[in-house]
Amino acid sequence: MFIPPNHPRRASLLVREKLVEGFRKGYVVPEGLIAHGRGECFDYLIGEETRDFARKAIKAAAAAMLLARHPVISVNGNTAALVAEDVVRLAKVVPAKIEVNLFYRTREREELIANVLREAGADEVLGVGEDASATIPELFSERRRVSPRGILVADVVLVPLEDGDRTEALRRMGKTVIAIDLNPLSRTARYASITIVDNIVRAMPALVEEVELLKKKPRSELEEILRAYDNNRVLAEAVEYIGRRLSEIAGELLRA
Ligand code: PTJ
């Protein structure tokens, strides 16, 4: 698919192409394309940039991952298509485990996603085949199947592009859940312990950088970052930002 270099929406179109390629190869589900469209809409509303509210959440997420005893990065189809390299970089720098966890789970997709991650440099990928032998209680989607060496025993789980049910179930199990979700109104955004309201293609590299930075800091400083973090306040800031921005744009339209 040729996208002219000067096309005003080039960056966004290239991201779409990655998902379409993942779909053609069989590891992104059609529902994933729809989910991305919803994300794009919210990205438009925040002006397609990493805003202050996201930076605060990224800092808290980096601190939580570094303080964790057993951090795990959960990977689905869209995440593999968009940020496989960043997932692997993050897993190495923290260090954290990588686990495939799918809403629309099939053995074929598990294997394909594990391959994408291995090609991106992952040494170990959990949650494939018999490894997903444990279950998250009270969760009825295919997401309930997890690795006994990964999400089941994790204290901190990063769940990019998630559904609210699993976030809620993981929180009930006492885990710290970090979500990346462009929709600050979603159930996931509200149930997560830390919600990064940003596009995964910007948030993941920013998270890797923040972990590299905070890794040099003492534990007490990381604990203080987490203590001072308030997810509801950050979500409120995101919603207020969108409201303000829309009012400003409406004003400009009226003055034009
Ligand atoms: O690969 P599977 O089988 O696990 O399926 C993955 C999807 C994404 C289809 C599944 O998890 C799903 O249906 O997700 P939802 O419930 O539609 O939620 C996806 C959320 O991610 C929505 O709130 C979107 O706004 C948000 N989102 C979509 N694209 C992005 C995003 N957030 C950040 N960055 C994006 N690029």
PDB file of C-alpha atoms and ligand atoms in Angstrom:
ATOM      1  CA  MET A   1       0.000   0.000   0.000  1.00  0.00           C
ATOM      2  CA  PHE A   2       1.649   3.278  -1.137  1.00  0.00           C
ATOM      3  CA  ILE A   3       1.116   6.275   1.116  1.00  0.00           C
ATOM      4  CA  PRO A   4       2.561   9.537  -0.312  1.00  0.00           C
ATOM      5  CA  PRO A   5       5.361  10.909   1.943  1.00  0.00           C
ATOM      6  CA  ASN A   6       3.604  14.294   2.167  1.00  0.00           C
ATOM      7  CA  HIS A   7       0.176  12.895   3.029  1.00  0.00           C
ATOM      8  CA  PRO A   8      -1.100  14.865   6.061  1.00  0.00           C
ATOM      9  CA  ARG A   9      -2.351  11.682   7.769  1.00  0.00           C
ATOM     10  CA  ARG A  10       0.689   9.572   6.817  1.00  0.00           C
ATOM     11  CA  ALA A  11       1.711   8.520  10.365  1.00  0.00           C
ATOM     12  CA  SER A  12      -1.810   7.411  11.217  1.00  0.00           C
ATOM     13  CA  LEU A  13      -2.215   5.574   7.891  1.00  0.00           C
ATOM     14  CA  LEU A  14       1.062   3.702   8.432  1.00  0.00           C
ATOM     15  CA  VAL A  15      -0.175   2.520  11.830  1.00  0.00           C
ATOM     16  CA  ARG A  16      -3.371   1.271  10.167  1.00  0.00           C
ATOM     17  CA  GLU A  17      -1.292  -0.617   7.610  1.00  0.00           C
ATOM     18  CA  LYS A  18       0.545  -2.481  10.379  1.00  0.00           C
ATOM     19  CA  LEU A  19      -2.778  -3.680  11.772  1.00  0.00           C
ATOM     20  CA  VAL A  20      -4.065  -4.638   8.329  1.00  0.00           C
ATOM     21  CA  GLU A  21      -0.868  -6.630   7.753  1.00  0.00           C
ATOM     22  CA  GLY A  22      -1.359  -8.380  11.111  1.00  0.00           C
ATOM     23  CA  PHE A  23      -4.937  -9.120  10.098  1.00  0.00           C
ATOM     24  CA  ARG A  24      -3.841 -10.562   6.738  1.00  0.00           C
ATOM     25  CA  LYS A  25      -1.260 -12.731   8.492  1.00  0.00           C
ATOM     26  CA  GLY A  26      -3.978 -13.991  10.845  1.00  0.00           C
ATOM     27  CA  TYR A  27      -2.947 -12.684  14.259  1.00  0.00           C
ATOM     28  CA  VAL A  28      -5.019  -9.483  14.436  1.00  0.00           C
ATOM     29  CA  VAL A  29      -8.772 -10.176  14.671  1.00  0.00           C
ATOM     30  CA  PRO A  30     -11.296  -8.092  12.653  1.00  0.00           C
ATOM     31  CA  GLU A  31     -12.594  -6.820  16.010  1.00  0.00           C
ATOM     32  CA  GLY A  32      -9.083  -5.465  16.599  1.00  0.00           C
ATOM     33  CA  LEU A  33      -9.447  -3.221  13.551  1.00  0.00           C
ATOM     34  CA  ILE A  34     -12.722  -1.883  14.938  1.00  0.00           C
ATOM     35  CA  ALA A  35     -11.139  -1.355  18.374  1.00  0.00           C
ATOM     36  CA  HIS A  36      -8.335   0.625  16.731  1.00  0.00           C
ATOM     37  CA  GLY A  37     -10.892   2.861  15.018  1.00  0.00           C
ATOM     38  CA  ARG A  38     -12.376   3.698  18.398  1.00  0.00           C
ATOM     39  CA  GLY A  39      -8.878   4.447  19.680  1.00  0.00           C
ATOM     40  CA  GLU A  40      -8.145   6.712  16.686  1.00  0.00           C
ATOM     41  CA  CYS A  41     -11.229   8.746  17.468  1.00  0.00           C
ATOM     42  CA  PHE A  42     -10.031   9.440  21.021  1.00  0.00           C
ATOM     43  CA  ASP A  43      -6.537  10.140  19.700  1.00  0.00           C
ATOM     44  CA  TYR A  44      -8.065  12.885  17.532  1.00  0.00           C
ATOM     45  CA  LEU A  45      -9.699  14.355  20.625  1.00  0.00           C
ATOM     46  CA  ILE A  46      -6.392  14.597  22.539  1.00  0.00           C
ATOM     47  CA  GLY A  47      -4.634  16.038  19.476  1.00  0.00           C
ATOM     48  CA  GLU A  48      -2.517  12.912  18.730  1.00  0.00           C
ATOM     49  CA  GLU A  49       0.188  13.833  21.244  1.00  0.00           C
ATOM     50  CA  THR A  50       1.328  12.448  24.582  1.00  0.00           C
ATOM     51  CA  ARG A  51      -0.215  14.893  27.042  1.00  0.00           C
ATOM     52  CA  ASP A  52       0.704  15.718  30.638  1.00  0.00           C
ATOM     53  CA  PHE A  53      -1.885  13.345  32.098  1.00  0.00           C
ATOM     54  CA  ALA A  54      -0.315  10.488  30.111  1.00  0.00           C
ATOM     55  CA  ARG A  55       3.217  11.484  31.178  1.00  0.00           C
ATOM     56  CA  LYS A  56       2.194  11.311  34.847  1.00  0.00           C
ATOM     57  CA  ALA A  57       0.733   7.837  34.316  1.00  0.00           C
ATOM     58  CA  ILE A  58       3.797   6.691  32.347  1.00  0.00           C
ATOM     59  CA  LYS A  59       6.060   7.769  35.233  1.00  0.00           C
ATOM     60  CA  ALA A  60       3.916   5.938  37.792  1.00  0.00           C
ATOM     61  CA  ALA A  61       3.761   2.865  35.526  1.00  0.00           C
ATOM     62  CA  ALA A  62       7.554   2.816  35.186  1.00  0.00           C
ATOM     63  CA  ALA A  63       7.945   3.086  38.974  1.00  0.00           C
ATOM     64  CA  ALA A  64       5.391   0.293  39.562  1.00  0.00           C
ATOM     65  CA  MET A  65       7.121  -2.027  37.103  1.00  0.00           C
ATOM     66  CA  LEU A  66      10.548  -1.372  38.623  1.00  0.00           C
ATOM     67  CA  LEU A  67       9.264  -1.945  42.167  1.00  0.00           C
ATOM     68  CA  ALA A  68       7.409  -5.153  41.206  1.00  0.00           C
ATOM     69  CA  ARG A  69       8.608  -8.580  42.287  1.00  0.00           C
ATOM     70  CA  HIS A  70       6.967 -10.247  39.306  1.00  0.00           C
ATOM     71  CA  PRO A  71       5.969  -7.834  36.513  1.00  0.00           C
ATOM     72  CA  VAL A  72       4.287  -9.228  33.384  1.00  0.00           C
ATOM     73  CA  ILE A  73       3.480  -7.602  30.025  1.00  0.00           C
ATOM     74  CA  SER A  74       0.304  -9.033  28.508  1.00  0.00           C
ATOM     75  CA  VAL A  75       0.248  -9.061  24.701  1.00  0.00           C
ATOM     76  CA  ASN A  76      -2.738  -9.348  22.346  1.00  0.00           C
ATOM     77  CA  GLY A  77      -3.040  -9.158  18.554  1.00  0.00           C
ATOM     78  CA  ASN A  78      -3.101  -5.353  18.190  1.00  0.00           C
ATOM     79  CA  THR A  79      -0.180  -4.919  20.593  1.00  0.00           C
ATOM     80  CA  ALA A  80       1.927  -7.441  18.671  1.00  0.00           C
ATOM     81  CA  ALA A  81       1.151  -5.715  15.362  1.00  0.00           C
ATOM     82  CA  LEU A  82       1.926  -2.206  16.625  1.00  0.00           C
ATOM     83  CA  VAL A  83       4.678  -2.379  19.245  1.00  0.00           C
ATOM     84  CA  ALA A  84       6.326  -5.836  19.369  1.00  0.00           C
ATOM     85  CA  GLU A  85       9.849  -4.326  19.491  1.00  0.00           C
ATOM     86  CA  ASP A  86       8.943  -1.968  22.339  1.00  0.00           C
ATOM     87  CA  VAL A  87       7.351  -4.832  24.303  1.00  0.00           C
ATOM     88  CA  VAL A  88      10.620  -6.753  24.040  1.00  0.00           C
ATOM     89  CA  ARG A  89      12.732  -3.686  24.971  1.00  0.00           C
ATOM     90  CA  LEU A  90      10.525  -3.044  27.987  1.00  0.00           C
ATOM     91  CA  ALA A  91      10.678  -6.688  29.080  1.00  0.00           C
ATOM     92  CA  LYS A  92      14.483  -6.589  28.923  1.00  0.00           C
ATOM     93  CA  VAL A  93      15.022  -3.278  30.668  1.00  0.00           C
ATOM     94  CA  VAL A  94      12.623  -3.843  33.620  1.00  0.00           C
ATOM     95  CA  PRO A  95      13.086  -6.975  33.484  1.00  0.00           C
ATOM     96  CA  ALA A  96       9.569  -8.419  33.022  1.00  0.00           C
ATOM     97  CA  LYS A  97       7.963 -11.521  31.557  1.00  0.00           C
ATOM     98  CA  ILE A  98       5.964 -11.448  28.318  1.00  0.00           C
ATOM     99  CA  GLU A  99       2.697 -13.398  28.093  1.00  0.00           C
ATOM    100  CA  VAL A 100       0.277 -13.823  25.203  1.00  0.00           C
ATOM    101  CA  ASN A 101      -3.277 -13.307  26.422  1.00  0.00           C
ATOM    102  CA  LEU A 102      -6.141 -13.092  23.960  1.00  0.00           C
ATOM    103  CA  PHE A 103      -9.796 -12.211  24.080  1.00  0.00           C
ATOM    104  CA  TYR A 104     -10.403 -14.205  20.881  1.00  0.00           C
ATOM    105  CA  ARG A 105      -8.048 -17.033  21.745  1.00  0.00           C
ATOM    106  CA  THR A 106      -7.031 -19.662  19.188  1.00  0.00           C
ATOM    107  CA  ARG A 107      -3.956 -21.839  19.244  1.00  0.00           C
ATOM    108  CA  GLU A 108      -2.952 -20.523  15.811  1.00  0.00           C
ATOM    109  CA  ARG A 109      -3.060 -16.862  16.917  1.00  0.00           C
ATOM    110  CA  GLU A 110      -1.119 -17.657  20.108  1.00  0.00           C
ATOM    111  CA  GLU A 111       1.674 -19.220  18.041  1.00  0.00           C
ATOM    112  CA  LEU A 112       1.684 -16.440  15.433  1.00  0.00           C
ATOM    113  CA  ILE A 113       1.912 -13.727  18.110  1.00  0.00           C
ATOM    114  CA  ALA A 114       4.652 -15.606  19.967  1.00  0.00           C
ATOM    115  CA  ASN A 115       6.569 -15.757  16.660  1.00  0.00           C
ATOM    116  CA  VAL A 116       6.168 -12.013  16.079  1.00  0.00           C
ATOM    117  CA  LEU A 117       7.563 -11.430  19.591  1.00  0.00           C
ATOM    118  CA  ARG A 118      10.430 -13.870  19.105  1.00  0.00           C
ATOM    119  CA  GLU A 119      11.313 -12.206  15.790  1.00  0.00           C
ATOM    120  CA  ALA A 120      11.360  -8.906  17.692  1.00  0.00           C
ATOM    121  CA  GLY A 121      13.948 -10.441  20.054  1.00  0.00           C
ATOM    122  CA  ALA A 122      11.938 -12.058  22.885  1.00  0.00           C
ATOM    123  CA  ASP A 123      13.757 -14.937  24.598  1.00  0.00           C
ATOM    124  CA  GLU A 124      10.688 -16.359  26.314  1.00  0.00           C
ATOM    125  CA  VAL A 125       6.967 -15.976  25.603  1.00  0.00           C
ATOM    126  CA  LEU A 126       4.487 -17.355  28.146  1.00  0.00           C
ATOM    127  CA  GLY A 127       0.802 -18.174  27.700  1.00  0.00           C
ATOM    128  CA  VAL A 128       1.063 -20.326  24.571  1.00  0.00           C
ATOM    129  CA  GLY A 129      -0.697 -23.727  24.356  1.00  0.00           C
ATOM    130  CA  GLU A 130      -0.493 -25.846  27.518  1.00  0.00           C
ATOM    131  CA  ASP A 131       1.386 -23.074  29.315  1.00  0.00           C
ATOM    132  CA  ALA A 132      -1.927 -21.169  29.649  1.00  0.00           C
ATOM    133  CA  SER A 133      -3.115 -23.807  32.091  1.00  0.00           C
ATOM    134  CA  ALA A 134      -4.179 -21.622  35.029  1.00  0.00           C
ATOM    135  CA  THR A 135      -7.415 -19.620  35.263  1.00  0.00           C
ATOM    136  CA  ILE A 136      -8.336 -16.203  36.585  1.00  0.00           C
ATOM    137  CA  PRO A 137     -11.320 -16.725  38.917  1.00  0.00           C
ATOM    138  CA  GLU A 138     -14.724 -15.245  37.970  1.00  0.00           C
ATOM    139  CA  LEU A 139     -13.628 -14.376  34.461  1.00  0.00           C
ATOM    140  CA  PHE A 140     -15.571 -16.098  31.695  1.00  0.00           C
ATOM    141  CA  SER A 141     -13.889 -14.919  28.490  1.00  0.00           C
ATOM    142  CA  GLU A 142     -10.908 -16.696  26.958  1.00  0.00           C
ATOM    143  CA  ARG A 143      -8.778 -14.095  28.707  1.00  0.00           C
ATOM    144  CA  ARG A 144      -9.223 -16.160  31.882  1.00  0.00           C
ATOM    145  CA  ARG A 145      -6.573 -18.647  30.689  1.00  0.00           C
ATOM    146  CA  VAL A 146      -3.161 -17.557  31.947  1.00  0.00           C
ATOM    147  CA  SER A 147       0.289 -18.932  32.605  1.00  0.00           C
ATOM    148  CA  PRO A 148       1.017 -20.157  36.157  1.00  0.00           C
ATOM    149  CA  ARG A 149       4.501 -18.642  35.734  1.00  0.00           C
ATOM    150  CA  GLY A 150       3.165 -15.330  34.387  1.00  0.00           C
ATOM    151  CA  ILE A 151      -0.048 -13.406  34.955  1.00  0.00           C
ATOM    152  CA  LEU A 152      -1.305 -15.826  37.646  1.00  0.00           C
ATOM    153  CA  VAL A 153       1.587 -15.010  39.998  1.00  0.00           C
ATOM    154  CA  ALA A 154       2.271 -11.441  38.803  1.00  0.00           C
ATOM    155  CA  ASP A 155       2.007  -8.538  41.220  1.00  0.00           C
ATOM    156  CA  VAL A 156       2.055  -5.934  38.413  1.00  0.00           C
ATOM    157  CA  VAL A 157       0.486  -6.552  34.988  1.00  0.00           C
ATOM    158  CA  LEU A 158       0.722  -4.218  32.000  1.00  0.00           C
ATOM    159  CA  VAL A 159      -2.395  -4.721  29.882  1.00  0.00           C
ATOM    160  CA  PRO A 160      -2.362  -2.611  26.712  1.00  0.00           C
ATOM    161  CA  LEU A 161      -5.708  -2.476  24.844  1.00  0.00           C
ATOM    162  CA  GLU A 162      -7.689  -4.379  27.376  1.00  0.00           C
ATOM    163  CA  ASP A 163     -11.285  -5.239  28.165  1.00  0.00           C
ATOM    164  CA  GLY A 164     -12.755  -4.020  31.431  1.00  0.00           C
ATOM    165  CA  ASP A 165     -13.718  -7.467  32.732  1.00  0.00           C
ATOM    166  CA  ARG A 166     -10.195  -8.760  32.999  1.00  0.00           C
ATOM    167  CA  THR A 167      -8.897  -5.546  34.510  1.00  0.00           C
ATOM    168  CA  GLU A 168     -11.561  -5.845  37.195  1.00  0.00           C
ATOM    169  CA  ALA A 169     -10.771  -9.532  37.809  1.00  0.00           C
ATOM    170  CA  LEU A 170      -7.029  -8.846  38.073  1.00  0.00           C
ATOM    171  CA  ARG A 171      -7.638  -6.001  40.514  1.00  0.00           C
ATOM    172  CA  ARG A 172      -9.833  -8.299  42.631  1.00  0.00           C
ATOM    173  CA  MET A 173      -6.877 -10.694  42.763  1.00  0.00           C
ATOM    174  CA  GLY A 174      -4.875  -7.877  44.382  1.00  0.00           C
ATOM    175  CA  LYS A 175      -2.704  -7.078  41.372  1.00  0.00           C
ATOM    176  CA  THR A 176      -1.594  -3.645  40.233  1.00  0.00           C
ATOM    177  CA  VAL A 177      -2.958  -3.208  36.708  1.00  0.00           C
ATOM    178  CA  ILE A 178      -1.405  -0.740  34.258  1.00  0.00           C
ATOM    179  CA  ALA A 179      -3.621  -0.058  31.223  1.00  0.00           C
ATOM    180  CA  ILE A 180      -2.896   1.797  28.001  1.00  0.00           C
ATOM    181  CA  ASP A 181      -6.215   3.012  26.656  1.00  0.00           C
ATOM    182  CA  LEU A 182      -6.992   6.093  24.584  1.00  0.00           C
ATOM    183  CA  ASN A 183     -10.536   6.117  25.941  1.00  0.00           C
ATOM    184  CA  PRO A 184     -10.485   7.692  29.428  1.00  0.00           C
ATOM    185  CA  LEU A 185     -14.160   6.735  29.865  1.00  0.00           C
ATOM    186  CA  SER A 186     -13.727   2.996  29.292  1.00  0.00           C
ATOM    187  CA  ARG A 187     -14.289   0.466  32.067  1.00  0.00           C
ATOM    188  CA  THR A 188     -10.655  -0.591  31.695  1.00  0.00           C
ATOM    189  CA  ALA A 189      -9.482   2.994  32.191  1.00  0.00           C
ATOM    190  CA  ARG A 190     -11.543   3.296  35.355  1.00  0.00           C
ATOM    191  CA  TYR A 191     -10.745  -0.102  36.867  1.00  0.00           C
ATOM    192  CA  ALA A 192      -6.983   0.013  36.252  1.00  0.00           C
ATOM    193  CA  SER A 193      -4.592   1.134  38.982  1.00  0.00           C
ATOM    194  CA  ILE A 194      -2.669   3.267  36.479  1.00  0.00           C
ATOM    195  CA  THR A 195      -4.197   4.294  33.136  1.00  0.00           C
ATOM    196  CA  ILE A 196      -2.041   5.714  30.379  1.00  0.00           C
ATOM    197  CA  VAL A 197      -4.459   7.649  28.152  1.00  0.00           C
ATOM    198  CA  ASP A 198      -2.318   7.697  25.036  1.00  0.00           C
ATOM    199  CA  ASN A 199      -1.798   5.840  21.779  1.00  0.00           C
ATOM    200  CA  ILE A 200       0.099   2.624  22.384  1.00  0.00           C
ATOM    201  CA  VAL A 201       2.516   3.543  19.554  1.00  0.00           C
ATOM    202  CA  ARG A 202       3.647   6.613  21.549  1.00  0.00           C
ATOM    203  CA  ALA A 203       3.105   5.296  25.085  1.00  0.00           C
ATOM    204  CA  MET A 204       5.233   2.150  24.829  1.00  0.00           C
ATOM    205  CA  PRO A 205       8.478   3.817  23.661  1.00  0.00           C
ATOM    206  CA  ALA A 206       7.902   6.572  26.262  1.00  0.00           C
ATOM    207  CA  LEU A 207       7.469   3.917  28.951  1.00  0.00           C
ATOM    208  CA  VAL A 208      10.739   2.236  27.955  1.00  0.00           C
ATOM    209  CA  GLU A 209      12.551   5.595  28.206  1.00  0.00           C
ATOM    210  CA  GLU A 210      11.004   6.342  31.607  1.00  0.00           C
ATOM    211  CA  VAL A 211      12.029   2.927  32.963  1.00  0.00           C
ATOM    212  CA  GLU A 212      15.596   3.538  31.742  1.00  0.00           C
ATOM    213  CA  LEU A 213      15.585   6.881  33.562  1.00  0.00           C
ATOM    214  CA  LEU A 214      13.983   5.715  36.822  1.00  0.00           C
ATOM    215  CA  LYS A 215      16.133   2.597  36.989  1.00  0.00           C
ATOM    216  CA  LYS A 216      18.969   4.773  38.273  1.00  0.00           C
ATOM    217  CA  LYS A 217      16.856   6.205  41.116  1.00  0.00           C
ATOM    218  CA  PRO A 218      16.645   4.826  44.660  1.00  0.00           C
ATOM    219  CA  ARG A 219      13.677   2.628  45.612  1.00  0.00           C
ATOM    220  CA  SER A 220      12.393   5.242  48.038  1.00  0.00           C
ATOM    221  CA  GLU A 221      11.990   7.736  45.185  1.00  0.00           C
ATOM    222  CA  LEU A 222      10.006   5.216  43.124  1.00  0.00           C
ATOM    223  CA  GLU A 223       7.787   4.474  46.132  1.00  0.00           C
ATOM    224  CA  GLU A 224       7.133   8.197  46.550  1.00  0.00           C
ATOM    225  CA  ILE A 225       6.096   8.516  42.860  1.00  0.00           C
ATOM    226  CA  LEU A 226       3.552   5.728  43.385  1.00  0.00           C
ATOM    227  CA  ARG A 227       2.286   7.142  46.688  1.00  0.00           C
ATOM    228  CA  ALA A 228       1.643  10.533  45.088  1.00  0.00           C
ATOM    229  CA  TYR A 229      -0.146   9.062  42.054  1.00  0.00           C
ATOM    230  CA  ASP A 230      -3.941   9.361  41.844  1.00  0.00           C
ATOM    231  CA  ASN A 231      -5.493   7.566  38.851  1.00  0.00           C
ATOM    232  CA  ASN A 232      -8.939   9.182  39.144  1.00  0.00           C
ATOM    233  CA  ARG A 233      -7.327  12.605  39.117  1.00  0.00           C
ATOM    234  CA  VAL A 234      -5.323  11.688  36.002  1.00  0.00           C
ATOM    235  CA  LEU A 235      -8.478  10.412  34.253  1.00  0.00           C
ATOM    236  CA  ALA A 236     -10.320  13.590  35.241  1.00  0.00           C
ATOM    237  CA  GLU A 237      -7.446  15.630  33.772  1.00  0.00           C
ATOM    238  CA  ALA A 238      -7.752  13.691  30.499  1.00  0.00           C
ATOM    239  CA  VAL A 239     -11.513  14.257  30.290  1.00  0.00           C
ATOM    240  CA  GLU A 240     -11.136  17.940  31.202  1.00  0.00           C
ATOM    241  CA  TYR A 241      -8.394  18.351  28.614  1.00  0.00           C
ATOM    242  CA  ILE A 242     -10.668  16.964  25.883  1.00  0.00           C
ATOM    243  CA  GLY A 243     -13.506  19.245  26.999  1.00  0.00           C
ATOM    244  CA  ARG A 244     -11.274  22.330  26.990  1.00  0.00           C
ATOM    245  CA  ARG A 245      -9.767  21.484  23.643  1.00  0.00           C
ATOM    246  CA  LEU A 246     -13.170  20.993  22.025  1.00  0.00           C
ATOM    247  CA  SER A 247     -14.401  24.326  23.417  1.00  0.00           C
ATOM    248  CA  GLU A 248     -11.328  26.074  22.011  1.00  0.00           C
ATOM    249  CA  ILE A 249     -11.852  24.508  18.587  1.00  0.00           C
ATOM    250  CA  ALA A 250     -15.547  25.458  18.666  1.00  0.00           C
ATOM    251  CA  GLY A 251     -14.502  29.045  19.492  1.00  0.00           C
ATOM    252  CA  GLU A 252     -12.065  29.122  16.569  1.00  0.00           C
ATOM    253  CA  LEU A 253     -14.786  27.848  14.225  1.00  0.00           C
ATOM    254  CA  LEU A 254     -17.176  30.553  15.388  1.00  0.00           C
ATOM    255  CA  ARG A 255     -14.561  33.281  14.906  1.00  0.00           C
ATOM    256  CA  ALA A 256     -13.491  32.061  11.427  1.00  0.00           C
TER     257      ALA A 256
HETATM  258  O1  PTJ B   1      -6.200  -9.820  20.195  1.00  0.00           O
HETATM  259  P1  PTJ B   1      -7.381 -10.093  21.078  1.00  0.00           P
HETATM  260  O2  PTJ B   1      -8.093 -11.377  20.706  1.00  0.00           O
HETATM  261  O3  PTJ B   1      -7.040 -10.080  22.544  1.00  0.00           O
HETATM  262  O4  PTJ B   1      -8.447  -8.899  20.840  1.00  0.00           O
HETATM  263  C1  PTJ B   1      -8.021  -7.580  21.005  1.00  0.00           C
HETATM  264  C2  PTJ B   1      -9.186  -6.549  21.018  1.00  0.00           C
HETATM  265  C3  PTJ B   1      -8.552  -5.148  20.951  1.00  0.00           C
HETATM  266  C4  PTJ B   1     -10.080  -6.771  19.811  1.00  0.00           C
HETATM  267  C5  PTJ B   1      -9.989  -6.725  22.317  1.00  0.00           C
HETATM  268  O5  PTJ B   1      -9.163  -6.573  23.418  1.00  0.00           O
HETATM  269  C6  PTJ B   1     -11.148  -5.756  22.403  1.00  0.00           C
HETATM  270  O6  PTJ B   1     -12.250  -5.995  21.934  1.00  0.00           O
HETATM  271  O7  PTJ B   1     -10.851  -4.582  23.006  1.00  0.00           O
HETATM  272  P2  PTJ B   1     -11.935  -3.435  23.295  1.00  0.00           P
HETATM  273  O8  PTJ B   1     -12.852  -3.863  24.387  1.00  0.00           O
HETATM  274  O9  PTJ B   1     -12.523  -2.934  22.014  1.00  0.00           O
HETATM  275  O10 PTJ B   1     -11.013  -2.301  23.896  1.00  0.00           O
HETATM  276  C7  PTJ B   1      -9.963  -1.752  23.214  1.00  0.00           C
HETATM  277  C8  PTJ B   1      -9.661  -0.375  23.830  1.00  0.00           C
HETATM  278  O11 PTJ B   1      -8.394   0.025  23.346  1.00  0.00           O
HETATM  279  C9  PTJ B   1     -10.668   0.718  23.431  1.00  0.00           C
HETATM  280  O12 PTJ B   1     -11.055   1.448  24.592  1.00  0.00           O
HETATM  281  C10 PTJ B   1      -9.883   1.642  22.477  1.00  0.00           C
HETATM  282  O13 PTJ B   1     -10.205   2.994  22.671  1.00  0.00           O
HETATM  283  C11 PTJ B   1      -8.446   1.376  22.901  1.00  0.00           C
HETATM  284  N1  PTJ B   1      -7.475   1.489  21.794  1.00  0.00           N
HETATM  285  C12 PTJ B   1      -7.612   1.056  20.520  1.00  0.00           C
HETATM  286  N2  PTJ B   1      -6.496   1.303  19.809  1.00  0.00           N
HETATM  287  C13 PTJ B   1      -5.620   1.897  20.659  1.00  0.00           C
HETATM  288  C14 PTJ B   1      -6.245   2.006  21.942  1.00  0.00           C
HETATM  289  N3  PTJ B   1      -5.614   2.541  22.990  1.00  0.00           N
HETATM  290  C15 PTJ B   1      -4.346   2.960  22.818  1.00  0.00           C
HETATM  291  N4  PTJ B   1      -3.689   2.879  21.631  1.00  0.00           N
HETATM  292  C16 PTJ B   1      -4.285   2.354  20.539  1.00  0.00           C
HETATM  293  N5  PTJ B   1      -3.628   2.285  19.372  1.00  0.00           N
END
